[in-house]
Every structure is written in structure tokens, then in C-alpha cells.
PDB file of C-alpha atoms and ligand atoms in Angstrom:
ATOM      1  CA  UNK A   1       3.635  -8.050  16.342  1.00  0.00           C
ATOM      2  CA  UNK A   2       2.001  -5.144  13.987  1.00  0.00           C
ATOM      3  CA  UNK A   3       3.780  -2.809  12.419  1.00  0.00           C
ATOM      4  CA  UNK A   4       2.097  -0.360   9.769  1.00  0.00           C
ATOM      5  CA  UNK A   5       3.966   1.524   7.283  1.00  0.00           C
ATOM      6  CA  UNK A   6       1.889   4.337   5.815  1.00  0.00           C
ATOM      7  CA  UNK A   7       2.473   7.485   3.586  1.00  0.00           C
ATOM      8  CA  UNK A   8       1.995   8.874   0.181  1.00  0.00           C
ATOM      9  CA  UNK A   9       2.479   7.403  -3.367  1.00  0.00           C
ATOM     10  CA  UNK A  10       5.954   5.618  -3.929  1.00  0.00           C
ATOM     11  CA  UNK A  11       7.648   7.084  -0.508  1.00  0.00           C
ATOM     12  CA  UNK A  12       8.957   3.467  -0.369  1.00  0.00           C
ATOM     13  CA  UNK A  13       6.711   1.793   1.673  1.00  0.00           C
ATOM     14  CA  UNK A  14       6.879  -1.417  -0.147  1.00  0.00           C
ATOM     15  CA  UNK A  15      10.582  -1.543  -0.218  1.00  0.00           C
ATOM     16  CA  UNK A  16      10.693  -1.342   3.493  1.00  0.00           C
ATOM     17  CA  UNK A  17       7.712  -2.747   4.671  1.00  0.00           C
ATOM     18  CA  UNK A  18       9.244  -6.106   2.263  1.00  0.00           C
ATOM     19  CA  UNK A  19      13.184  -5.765   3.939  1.00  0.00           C
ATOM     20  CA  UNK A  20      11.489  -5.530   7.316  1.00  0.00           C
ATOM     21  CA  UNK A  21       9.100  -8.177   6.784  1.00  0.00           C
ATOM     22  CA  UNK A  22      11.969 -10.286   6.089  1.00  0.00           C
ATOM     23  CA  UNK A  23      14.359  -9.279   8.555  1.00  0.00           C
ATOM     24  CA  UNK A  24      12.021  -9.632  11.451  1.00  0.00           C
ATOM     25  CA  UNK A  25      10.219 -12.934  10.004  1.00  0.00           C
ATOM     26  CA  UNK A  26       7.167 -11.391   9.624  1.00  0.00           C
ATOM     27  CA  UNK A  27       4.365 -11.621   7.042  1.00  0.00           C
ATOM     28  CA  UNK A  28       4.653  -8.603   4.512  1.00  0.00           C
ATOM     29  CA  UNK A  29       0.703  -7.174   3.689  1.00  0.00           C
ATOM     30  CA  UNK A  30       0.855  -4.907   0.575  1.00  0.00           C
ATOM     31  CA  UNK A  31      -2.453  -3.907   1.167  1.00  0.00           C
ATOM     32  CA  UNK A  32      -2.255  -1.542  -2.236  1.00  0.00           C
ATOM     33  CA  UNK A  33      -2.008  -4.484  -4.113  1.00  0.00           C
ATOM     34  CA  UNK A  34      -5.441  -5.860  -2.824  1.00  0.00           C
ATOM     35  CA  UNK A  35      -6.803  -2.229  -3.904  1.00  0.00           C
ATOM     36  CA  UNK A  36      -5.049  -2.455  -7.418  1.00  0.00           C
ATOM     37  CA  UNK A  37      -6.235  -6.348  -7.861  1.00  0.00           C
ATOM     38  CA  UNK A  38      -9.986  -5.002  -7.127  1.00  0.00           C
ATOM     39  CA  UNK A  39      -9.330  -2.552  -9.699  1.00  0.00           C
ATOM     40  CA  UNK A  40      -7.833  -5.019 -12.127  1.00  0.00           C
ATOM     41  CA  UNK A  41     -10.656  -7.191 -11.915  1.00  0.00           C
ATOM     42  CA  UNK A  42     -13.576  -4.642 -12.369  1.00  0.00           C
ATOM     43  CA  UNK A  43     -11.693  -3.633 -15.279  1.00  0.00           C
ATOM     44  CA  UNK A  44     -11.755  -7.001 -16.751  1.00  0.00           C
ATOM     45  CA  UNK A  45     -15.617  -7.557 -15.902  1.00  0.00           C
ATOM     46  CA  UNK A  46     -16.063  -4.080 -17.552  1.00  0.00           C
ATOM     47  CA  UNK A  47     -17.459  -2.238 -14.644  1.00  0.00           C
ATOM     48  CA  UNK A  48     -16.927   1.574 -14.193  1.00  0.00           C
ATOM     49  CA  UNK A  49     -14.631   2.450 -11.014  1.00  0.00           C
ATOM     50  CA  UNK A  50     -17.227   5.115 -10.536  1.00  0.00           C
ATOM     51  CA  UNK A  51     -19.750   2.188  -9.768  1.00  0.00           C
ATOM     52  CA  UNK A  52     -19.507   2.127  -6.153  1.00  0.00           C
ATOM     53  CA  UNK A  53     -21.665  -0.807  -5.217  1.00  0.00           C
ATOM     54  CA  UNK A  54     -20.435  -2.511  -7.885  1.00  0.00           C
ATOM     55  CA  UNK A  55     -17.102  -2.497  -6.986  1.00  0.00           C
ATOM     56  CA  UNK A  56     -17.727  -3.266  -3.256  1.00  0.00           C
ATOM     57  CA  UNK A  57     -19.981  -6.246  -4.238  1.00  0.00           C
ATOM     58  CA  UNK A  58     -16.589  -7.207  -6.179  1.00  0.00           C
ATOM     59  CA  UNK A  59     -14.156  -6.361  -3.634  1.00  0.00           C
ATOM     60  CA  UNK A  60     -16.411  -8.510  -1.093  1.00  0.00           C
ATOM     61  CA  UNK A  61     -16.392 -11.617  -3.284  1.00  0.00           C
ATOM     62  CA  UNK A  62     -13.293 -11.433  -5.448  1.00  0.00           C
ATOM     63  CA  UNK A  63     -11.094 -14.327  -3.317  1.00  0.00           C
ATOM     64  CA  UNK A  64      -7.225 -12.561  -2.692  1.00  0.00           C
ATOM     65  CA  UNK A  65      -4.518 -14.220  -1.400  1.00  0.00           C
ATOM     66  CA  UNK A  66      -0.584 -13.942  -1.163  1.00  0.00           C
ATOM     67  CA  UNK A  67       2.347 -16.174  -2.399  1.00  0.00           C
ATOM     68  CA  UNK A  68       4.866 -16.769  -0.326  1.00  0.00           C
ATOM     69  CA  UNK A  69       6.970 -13.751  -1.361  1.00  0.00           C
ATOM     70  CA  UNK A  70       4.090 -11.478  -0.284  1.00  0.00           C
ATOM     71  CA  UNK A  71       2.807 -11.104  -4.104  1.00  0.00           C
ATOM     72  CA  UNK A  72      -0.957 -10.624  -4.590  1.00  0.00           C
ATOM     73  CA  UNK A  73      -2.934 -14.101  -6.209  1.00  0.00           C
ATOM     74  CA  UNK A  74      -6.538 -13.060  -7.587  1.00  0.00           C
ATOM     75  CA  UNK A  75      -8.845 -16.167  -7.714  1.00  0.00           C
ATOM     76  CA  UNK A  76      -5.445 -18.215  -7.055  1.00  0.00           C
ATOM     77  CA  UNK A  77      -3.605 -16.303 -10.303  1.00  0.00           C
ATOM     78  CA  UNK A  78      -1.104 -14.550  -9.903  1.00  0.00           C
ATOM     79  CA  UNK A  79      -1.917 -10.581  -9.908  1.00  0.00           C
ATOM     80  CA  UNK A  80       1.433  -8.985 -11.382  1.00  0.00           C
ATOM     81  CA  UNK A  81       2.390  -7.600 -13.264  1.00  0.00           C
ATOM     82  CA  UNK A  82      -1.272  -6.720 -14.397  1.00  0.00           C
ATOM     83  CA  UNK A  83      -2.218  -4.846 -11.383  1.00  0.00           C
ATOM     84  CA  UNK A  84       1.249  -2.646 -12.242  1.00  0.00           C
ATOM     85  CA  UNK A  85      -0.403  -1.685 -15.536  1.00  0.00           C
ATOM     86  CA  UNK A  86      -1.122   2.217 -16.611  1.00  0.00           C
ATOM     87  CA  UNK A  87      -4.537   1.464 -16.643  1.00  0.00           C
ATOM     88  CA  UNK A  88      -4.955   0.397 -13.283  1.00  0.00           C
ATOM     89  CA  UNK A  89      -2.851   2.730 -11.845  1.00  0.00           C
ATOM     90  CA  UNK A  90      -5.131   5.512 -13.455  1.00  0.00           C
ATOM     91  CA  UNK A  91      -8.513   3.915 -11.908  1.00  0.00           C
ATOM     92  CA  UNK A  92      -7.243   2.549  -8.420  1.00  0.00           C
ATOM     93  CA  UNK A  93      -7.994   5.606  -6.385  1.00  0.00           C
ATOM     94  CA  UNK A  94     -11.239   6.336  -7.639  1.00  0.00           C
ATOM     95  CA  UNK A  95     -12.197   2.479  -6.569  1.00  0.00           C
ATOM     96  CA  UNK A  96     -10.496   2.913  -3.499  1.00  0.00           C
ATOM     97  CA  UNK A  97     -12.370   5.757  -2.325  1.00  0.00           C
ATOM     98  CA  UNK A  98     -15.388   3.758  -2.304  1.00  0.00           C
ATOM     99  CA  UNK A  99     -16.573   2.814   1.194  1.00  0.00           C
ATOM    100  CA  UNK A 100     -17.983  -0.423   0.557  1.00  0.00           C
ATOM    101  CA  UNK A 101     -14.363  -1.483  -1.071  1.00  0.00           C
ATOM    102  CA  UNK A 102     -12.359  -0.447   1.449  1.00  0.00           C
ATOM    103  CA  UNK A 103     -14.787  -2.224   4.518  1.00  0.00           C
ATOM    104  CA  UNK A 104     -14.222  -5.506   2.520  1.00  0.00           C
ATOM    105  CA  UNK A 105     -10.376  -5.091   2.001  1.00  0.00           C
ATOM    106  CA  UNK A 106      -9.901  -3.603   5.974  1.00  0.00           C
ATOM    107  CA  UNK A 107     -11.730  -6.911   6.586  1.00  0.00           C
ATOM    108  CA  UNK A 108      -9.338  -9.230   4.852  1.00  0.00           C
ATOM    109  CA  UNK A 109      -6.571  -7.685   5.811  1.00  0.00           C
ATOM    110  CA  UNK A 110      -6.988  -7.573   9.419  1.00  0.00           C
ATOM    111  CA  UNK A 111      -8.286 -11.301   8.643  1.00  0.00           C
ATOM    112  CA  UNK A 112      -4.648 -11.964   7.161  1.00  0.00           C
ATOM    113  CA  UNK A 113      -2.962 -10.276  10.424  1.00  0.00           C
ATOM    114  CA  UNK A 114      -4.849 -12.041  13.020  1.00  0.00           C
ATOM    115  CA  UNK A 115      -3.708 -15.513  11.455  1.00  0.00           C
ATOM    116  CA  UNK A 116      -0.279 -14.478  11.648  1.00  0.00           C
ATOM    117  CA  UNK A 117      -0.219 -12.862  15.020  1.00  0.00           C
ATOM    118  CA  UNK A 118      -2.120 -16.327  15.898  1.00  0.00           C
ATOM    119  CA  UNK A 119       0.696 -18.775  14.463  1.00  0.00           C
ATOM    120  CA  UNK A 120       3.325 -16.641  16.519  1.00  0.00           C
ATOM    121  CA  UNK A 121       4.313 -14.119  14.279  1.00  0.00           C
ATOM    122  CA  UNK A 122       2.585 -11.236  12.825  1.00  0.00           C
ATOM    123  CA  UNK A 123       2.467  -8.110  10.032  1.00  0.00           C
ATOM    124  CA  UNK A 124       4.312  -5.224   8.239  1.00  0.00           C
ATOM    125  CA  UNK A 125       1.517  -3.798   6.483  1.00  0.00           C
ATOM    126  CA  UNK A 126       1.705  -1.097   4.382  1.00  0.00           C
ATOM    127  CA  UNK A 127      -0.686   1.172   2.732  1.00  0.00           C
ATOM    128  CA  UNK A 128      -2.283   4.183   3.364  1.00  0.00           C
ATOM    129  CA  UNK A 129      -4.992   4.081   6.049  1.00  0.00           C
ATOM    130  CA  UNK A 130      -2.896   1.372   7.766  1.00  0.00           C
ATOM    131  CA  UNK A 131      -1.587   3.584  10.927  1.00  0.00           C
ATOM    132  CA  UNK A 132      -5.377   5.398  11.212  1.00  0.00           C
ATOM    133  CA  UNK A 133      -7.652   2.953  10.148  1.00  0.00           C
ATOM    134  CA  UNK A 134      -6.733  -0.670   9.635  1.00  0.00           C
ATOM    135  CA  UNK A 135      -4.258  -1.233  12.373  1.00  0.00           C
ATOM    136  CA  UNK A 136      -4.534   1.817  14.790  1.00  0.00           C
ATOM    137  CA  UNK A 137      -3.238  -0.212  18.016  1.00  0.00           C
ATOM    138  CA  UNK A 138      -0.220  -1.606  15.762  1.00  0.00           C
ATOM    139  CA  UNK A 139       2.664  -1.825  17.765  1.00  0.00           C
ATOM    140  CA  UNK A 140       4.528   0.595  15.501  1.00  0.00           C
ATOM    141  CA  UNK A 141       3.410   3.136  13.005  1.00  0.00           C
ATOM    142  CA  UNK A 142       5.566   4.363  10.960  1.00  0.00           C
ATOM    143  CA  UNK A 143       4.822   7.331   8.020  1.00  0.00           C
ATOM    144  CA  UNK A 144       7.664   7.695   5.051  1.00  0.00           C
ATOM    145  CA  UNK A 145       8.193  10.751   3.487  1.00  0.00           C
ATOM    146  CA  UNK A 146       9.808  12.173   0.187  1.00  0.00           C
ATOM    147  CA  UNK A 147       9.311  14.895  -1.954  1.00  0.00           C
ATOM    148  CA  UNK A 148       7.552  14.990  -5.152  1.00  0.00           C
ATOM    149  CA  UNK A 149      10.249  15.257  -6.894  1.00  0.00           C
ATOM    150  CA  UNK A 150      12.255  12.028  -5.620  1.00  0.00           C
ATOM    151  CA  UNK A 151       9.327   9.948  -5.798  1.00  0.00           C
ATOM    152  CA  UNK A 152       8.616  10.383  -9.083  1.00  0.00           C
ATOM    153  CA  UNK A 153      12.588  10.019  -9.934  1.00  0.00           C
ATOM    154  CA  UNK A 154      12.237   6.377  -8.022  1.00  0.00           C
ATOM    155  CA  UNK A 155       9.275   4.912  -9.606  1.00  0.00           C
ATOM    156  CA  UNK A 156      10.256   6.167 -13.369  1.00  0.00           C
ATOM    157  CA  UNK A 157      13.687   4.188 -12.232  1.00  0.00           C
ATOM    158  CA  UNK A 158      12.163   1.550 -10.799  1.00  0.00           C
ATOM    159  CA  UNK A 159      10.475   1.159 -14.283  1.00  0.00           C
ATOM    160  CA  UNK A 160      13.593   1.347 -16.304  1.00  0.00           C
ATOM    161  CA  UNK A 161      12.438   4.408 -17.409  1.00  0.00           C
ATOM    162  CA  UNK A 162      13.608   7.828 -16.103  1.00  0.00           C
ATOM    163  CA  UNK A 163      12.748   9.984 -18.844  1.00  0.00           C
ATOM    164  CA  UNK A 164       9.327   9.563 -17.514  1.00  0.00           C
ATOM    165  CA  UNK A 165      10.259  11.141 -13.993  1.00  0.00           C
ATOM    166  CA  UNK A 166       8.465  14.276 -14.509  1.00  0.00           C
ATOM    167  CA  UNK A 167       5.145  12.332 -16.443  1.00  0.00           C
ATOM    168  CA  UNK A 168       5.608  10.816 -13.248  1.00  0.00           C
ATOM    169  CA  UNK A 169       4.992  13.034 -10.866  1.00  0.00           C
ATOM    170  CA  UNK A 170       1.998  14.755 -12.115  1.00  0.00           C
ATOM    171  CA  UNK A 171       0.515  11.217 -11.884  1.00  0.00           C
ATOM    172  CA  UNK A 172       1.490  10.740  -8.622  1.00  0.00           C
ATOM    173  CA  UNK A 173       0.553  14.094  -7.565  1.00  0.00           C
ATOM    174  CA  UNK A 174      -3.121  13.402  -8.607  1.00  0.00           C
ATOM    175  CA  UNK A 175      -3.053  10.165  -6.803  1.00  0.00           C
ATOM    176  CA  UNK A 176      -1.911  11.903  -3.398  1.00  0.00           C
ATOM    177  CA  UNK A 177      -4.770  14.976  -3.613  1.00  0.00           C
ATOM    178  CA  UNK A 178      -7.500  12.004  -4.456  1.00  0.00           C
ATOM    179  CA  UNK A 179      -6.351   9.747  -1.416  1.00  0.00           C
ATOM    180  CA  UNK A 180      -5.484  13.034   0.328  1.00  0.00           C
ATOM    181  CA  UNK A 181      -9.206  14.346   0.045  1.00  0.00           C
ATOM    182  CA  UNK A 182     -11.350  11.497  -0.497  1.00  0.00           C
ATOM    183  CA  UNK A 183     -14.227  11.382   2.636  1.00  0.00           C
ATOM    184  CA  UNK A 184     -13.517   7.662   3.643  1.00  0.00           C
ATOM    185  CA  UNK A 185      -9.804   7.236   5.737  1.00  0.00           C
ATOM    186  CA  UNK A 186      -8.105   9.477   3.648  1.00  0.00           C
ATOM    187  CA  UNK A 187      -4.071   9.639   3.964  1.00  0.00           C
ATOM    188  CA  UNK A 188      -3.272  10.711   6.766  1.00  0.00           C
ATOM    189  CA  UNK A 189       0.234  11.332   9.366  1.00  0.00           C
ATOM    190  CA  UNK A 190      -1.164   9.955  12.338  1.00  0.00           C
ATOM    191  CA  UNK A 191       0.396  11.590  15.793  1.00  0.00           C
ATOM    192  CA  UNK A 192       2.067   8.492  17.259  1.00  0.00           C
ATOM    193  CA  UNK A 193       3.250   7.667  14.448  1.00  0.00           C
ATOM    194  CA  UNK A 194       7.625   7.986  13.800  1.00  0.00           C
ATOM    195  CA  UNK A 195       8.020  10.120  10.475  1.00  0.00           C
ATOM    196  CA  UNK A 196      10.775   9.059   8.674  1.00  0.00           C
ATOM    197  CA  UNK A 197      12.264  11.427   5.581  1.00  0.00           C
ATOM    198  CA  UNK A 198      13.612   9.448   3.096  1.00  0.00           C
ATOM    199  CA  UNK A 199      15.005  11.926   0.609  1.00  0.00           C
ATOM    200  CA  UNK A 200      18.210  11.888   2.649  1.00  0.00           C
ATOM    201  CA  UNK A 201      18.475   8.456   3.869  1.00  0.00           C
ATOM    202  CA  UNK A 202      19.242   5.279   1.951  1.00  0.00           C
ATOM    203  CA  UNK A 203      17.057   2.046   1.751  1.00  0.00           C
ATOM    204  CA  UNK A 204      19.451   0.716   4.247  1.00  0.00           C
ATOM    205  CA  UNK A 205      19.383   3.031   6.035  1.00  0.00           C
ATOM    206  CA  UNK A 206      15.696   3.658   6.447  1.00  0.00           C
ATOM    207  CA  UNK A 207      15.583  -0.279   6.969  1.00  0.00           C
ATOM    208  CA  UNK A 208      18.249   0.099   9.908  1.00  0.00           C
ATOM    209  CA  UNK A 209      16.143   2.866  11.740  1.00  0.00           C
ATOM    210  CA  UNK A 210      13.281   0.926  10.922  1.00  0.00           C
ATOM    211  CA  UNK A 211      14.398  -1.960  12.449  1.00  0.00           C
ATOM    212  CA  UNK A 212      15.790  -0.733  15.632  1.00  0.00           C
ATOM    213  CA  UNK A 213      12.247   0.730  16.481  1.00  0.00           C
ATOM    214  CA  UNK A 214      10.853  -2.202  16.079  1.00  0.00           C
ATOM    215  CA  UNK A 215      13.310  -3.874  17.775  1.00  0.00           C
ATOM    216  CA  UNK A 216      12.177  -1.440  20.647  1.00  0.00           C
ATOM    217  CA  UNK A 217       8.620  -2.207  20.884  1.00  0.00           C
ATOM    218  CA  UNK A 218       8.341  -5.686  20.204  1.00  0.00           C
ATOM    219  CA  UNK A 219       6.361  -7.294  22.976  1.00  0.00           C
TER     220      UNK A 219
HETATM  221  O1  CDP B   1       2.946   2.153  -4.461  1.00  0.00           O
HETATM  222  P1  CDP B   1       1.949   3.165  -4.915  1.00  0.00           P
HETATM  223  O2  CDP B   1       1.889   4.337  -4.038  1.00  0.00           O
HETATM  224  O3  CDP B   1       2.019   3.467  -6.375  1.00  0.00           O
HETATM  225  O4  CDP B   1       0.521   2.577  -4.782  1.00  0.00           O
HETATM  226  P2  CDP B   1      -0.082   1.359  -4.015  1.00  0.00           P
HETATM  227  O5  CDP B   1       0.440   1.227  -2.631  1.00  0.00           O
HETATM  228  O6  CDP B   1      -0.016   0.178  -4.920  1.00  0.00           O
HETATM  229  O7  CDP B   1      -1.604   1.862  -3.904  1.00  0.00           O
HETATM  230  C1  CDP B   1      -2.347   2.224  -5.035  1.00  0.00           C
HETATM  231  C2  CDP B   1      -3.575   3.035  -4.629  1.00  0.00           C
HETATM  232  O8  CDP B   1      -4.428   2.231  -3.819  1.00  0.00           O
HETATM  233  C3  CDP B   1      -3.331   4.282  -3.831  1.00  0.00           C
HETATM  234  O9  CDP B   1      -3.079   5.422  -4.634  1.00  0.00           O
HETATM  235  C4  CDP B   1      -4.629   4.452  -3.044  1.00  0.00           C
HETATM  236  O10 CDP B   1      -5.582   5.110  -3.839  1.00  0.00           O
HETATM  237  C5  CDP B   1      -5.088   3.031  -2.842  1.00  0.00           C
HETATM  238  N1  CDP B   1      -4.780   2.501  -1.497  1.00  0.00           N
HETATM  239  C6  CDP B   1      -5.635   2.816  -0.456  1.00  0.00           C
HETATM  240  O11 CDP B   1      -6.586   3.551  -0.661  1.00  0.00           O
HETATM  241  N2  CDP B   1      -5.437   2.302   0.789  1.00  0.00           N
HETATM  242  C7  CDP B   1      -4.405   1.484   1.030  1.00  0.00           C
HETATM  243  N3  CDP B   1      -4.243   0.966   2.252  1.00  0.00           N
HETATM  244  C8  CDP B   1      -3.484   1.172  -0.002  1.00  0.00           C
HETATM  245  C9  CDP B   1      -3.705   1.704  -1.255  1.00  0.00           C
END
């Protein structure tokens, strides 16, 4: 089974598409984390994110993989917190508009679904461009939603740091017009997919609904 969880910057798609993963047995693909280890490692090798062939050419060798709990290894080392870092949270969109990245990335991570769906099980991926792009005939789609404000109040909490909620949120607001307008699968609420608001609705509670669809449509 497939089941894509897209929508903007920190609408909680990694806190469900990780609960769901686990609740349903399947393998969780943070796909953002194979765009932020990209970014990480031009960084490192000193390339400019504005380098587009550079960047694919790295994105197409650089080997990714995933621990067991789903977290991103980069040349078999672990990847976080690093790719968490200010700095590559400032660069990652501008490498992931780059065509040539995201072909190699789309690649792997359909590569990474087919094995599972192949040993009996299968994916929640989540990212944006997984409902339109990746995995268009996933067997759900699901797009989260919050508002600004919320978002940002999450991830500066997340951090242990809410005084940064409003820092926050222009930062994330940036990040949503650059993956919103970018020519190459920007974000996008795709028409089959179930919209789910989570400014009202708990973790659990977005799990639960989450869950019961899935329940629905497994084959
Ligand atoms: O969790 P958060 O929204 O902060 O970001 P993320 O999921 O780690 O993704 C970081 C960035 O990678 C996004 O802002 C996008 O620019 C890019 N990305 C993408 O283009 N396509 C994906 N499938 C996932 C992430």
C-alpha cells in the first residue's frame, strides 16, 4: 500500500506520516529529508545551491539511505541533526527547485517504495510533490493544512524555542511561495486528494482520521 502525505511547510506531515507508518507497519519515506541531505552535502563540498547541474550531478550520486526509525543516513552517516540546521533550511528550496535534483530523488524514492510494496508492505511518504508527482496512483493522498500562524507556533515549539514563532513564520512563508511557484512540481492540493485542517484537530486526532481512511482503501 501507498499512501502520500503532502502539504506546506511544518503542517505536520512528518508527525503523521511517522504515527501512521507505525500504526499500519509501513515504511515511513521523509522524502524532505533526502532534499535537505542533498543540500547538506553541497554545502559541505562548497557548491552554490544556485548550481543546478551541480547539484543534480550530486543528488544522482550522493548514496541515501534510512535507519530503521525512518531517519535519513548520507554515505551510511547519519544525516541529523545537520540537515535540521539554519543553514540548510535557508538553501533547501532553492536546490530543490532544480529539475535534475528532484528526477534523481523521485527516482530513489519510488526505488525505496517498490521494495517495500515488493516484501509485502509498502509507504507513507511525505513531502510535497508526493500526491502529484512521485506517487500519483497512491492508494491515498492526503494534503494537511494549518495556518501560518500555527505552523510557525509548532516548529518554534518543536525547537524549544517559541519566542522564535513569529521569526518563524516569515521563514516558512518564504519557503511555501518558493515551493509554491517554482516551475518543476510545485506544491500543489491535488483533487483526489482528502484535505485535512489541522488547526482544530489534535495529532491524535488527525492520526485517527488518518487511519480510518486508510483503513478504507487498503487493497
Ligand atoms: O518539514 P519542513 O516543511 O520544514 O520541510 P521538509 O519536509 O524537511 O522539506 C524541506 C524543503 O525540501 C521544502 O521546503 C521543499 O523546498 C523541499 N521538498 C521538496 O521540494 N519536495 C519534497 N517532496 C519534499 C521537500
Amino acid at each position: 500500500m501507498i499512501i502520500a502525505i503532502d502539504g506546506p511547510a511544518a503542517s505536520g506531515k512528518s508527525t503523521l506520516a511517522r504515527a501512521l507508518a507505525r500504526r499500519l507497519g509501513l515504511t515511513f519515506l521523509d522524502t524532505g529529508a533526502m532534499y535537505r541531505a542533498v543540500t547538506l552535502a553541497a554545502l559541505e563540498r562548497n557548491l552554490s545551491p544556485a548550481e543546478g547541474a551541480e547539484c543534480a550531478a550530486l543528488a544522482a550520486t550522493l548514496r541515501l539511505g534510512f535507519d530503521p526509525e525512518g531517519r535519513v543516513l548520507i554515505e551510511g552517516e547519519a544525516g541529523e541533526p545537520a540537515i535540521r540546521s539554519g543553514e540548510v533550511t535557508r538553501h533547501v528550496s532553492e536546490v530543490a527547485a532544480h529539475s535534475g535534483v528532484r528526477r534523481a530523488l523521485v527516482e530513489a524514492q519510488r526505488a525505496v517504495a517498490a521494495a517495500a510494496v515488493e516484501a509485502g508492505g509498502g509507504v507513507v511518504a511525505e513531502g510535497r510533490d508526493t500526491t502529484s508527482v512521485v506517487f500519483p496512483e497512491a492508494d491515498l493522498k492526503v494534503f494537511l493544512l494549518a495556518s501560518p500562524a500555527v505552523r510557525a507556533m509548532r516548529r518554534a515549539a518543536e525547537e524549544g524555542r517559541p519566542e522564535l514563532a513569529s521569526a518563524y513564520e516569515a521563514d516558512l512563508a518564504r519557503r511555501d511561495a518558493h515551493d509554491s511557484q517554482r516551475a518543476d512540481s510545485p506544491l500543489l492540493e491535488v483533487e483526489d486528494a482528502v484535505r485535512l485542517d489541522t488547526d482544530t484537530l489534535s495529532p491524535e486526532a488527525v492520526l485517527d482520521r488518518a487511519a480510518a481512511l486508510a483503513a478504507a482503501r487498503r487493497p
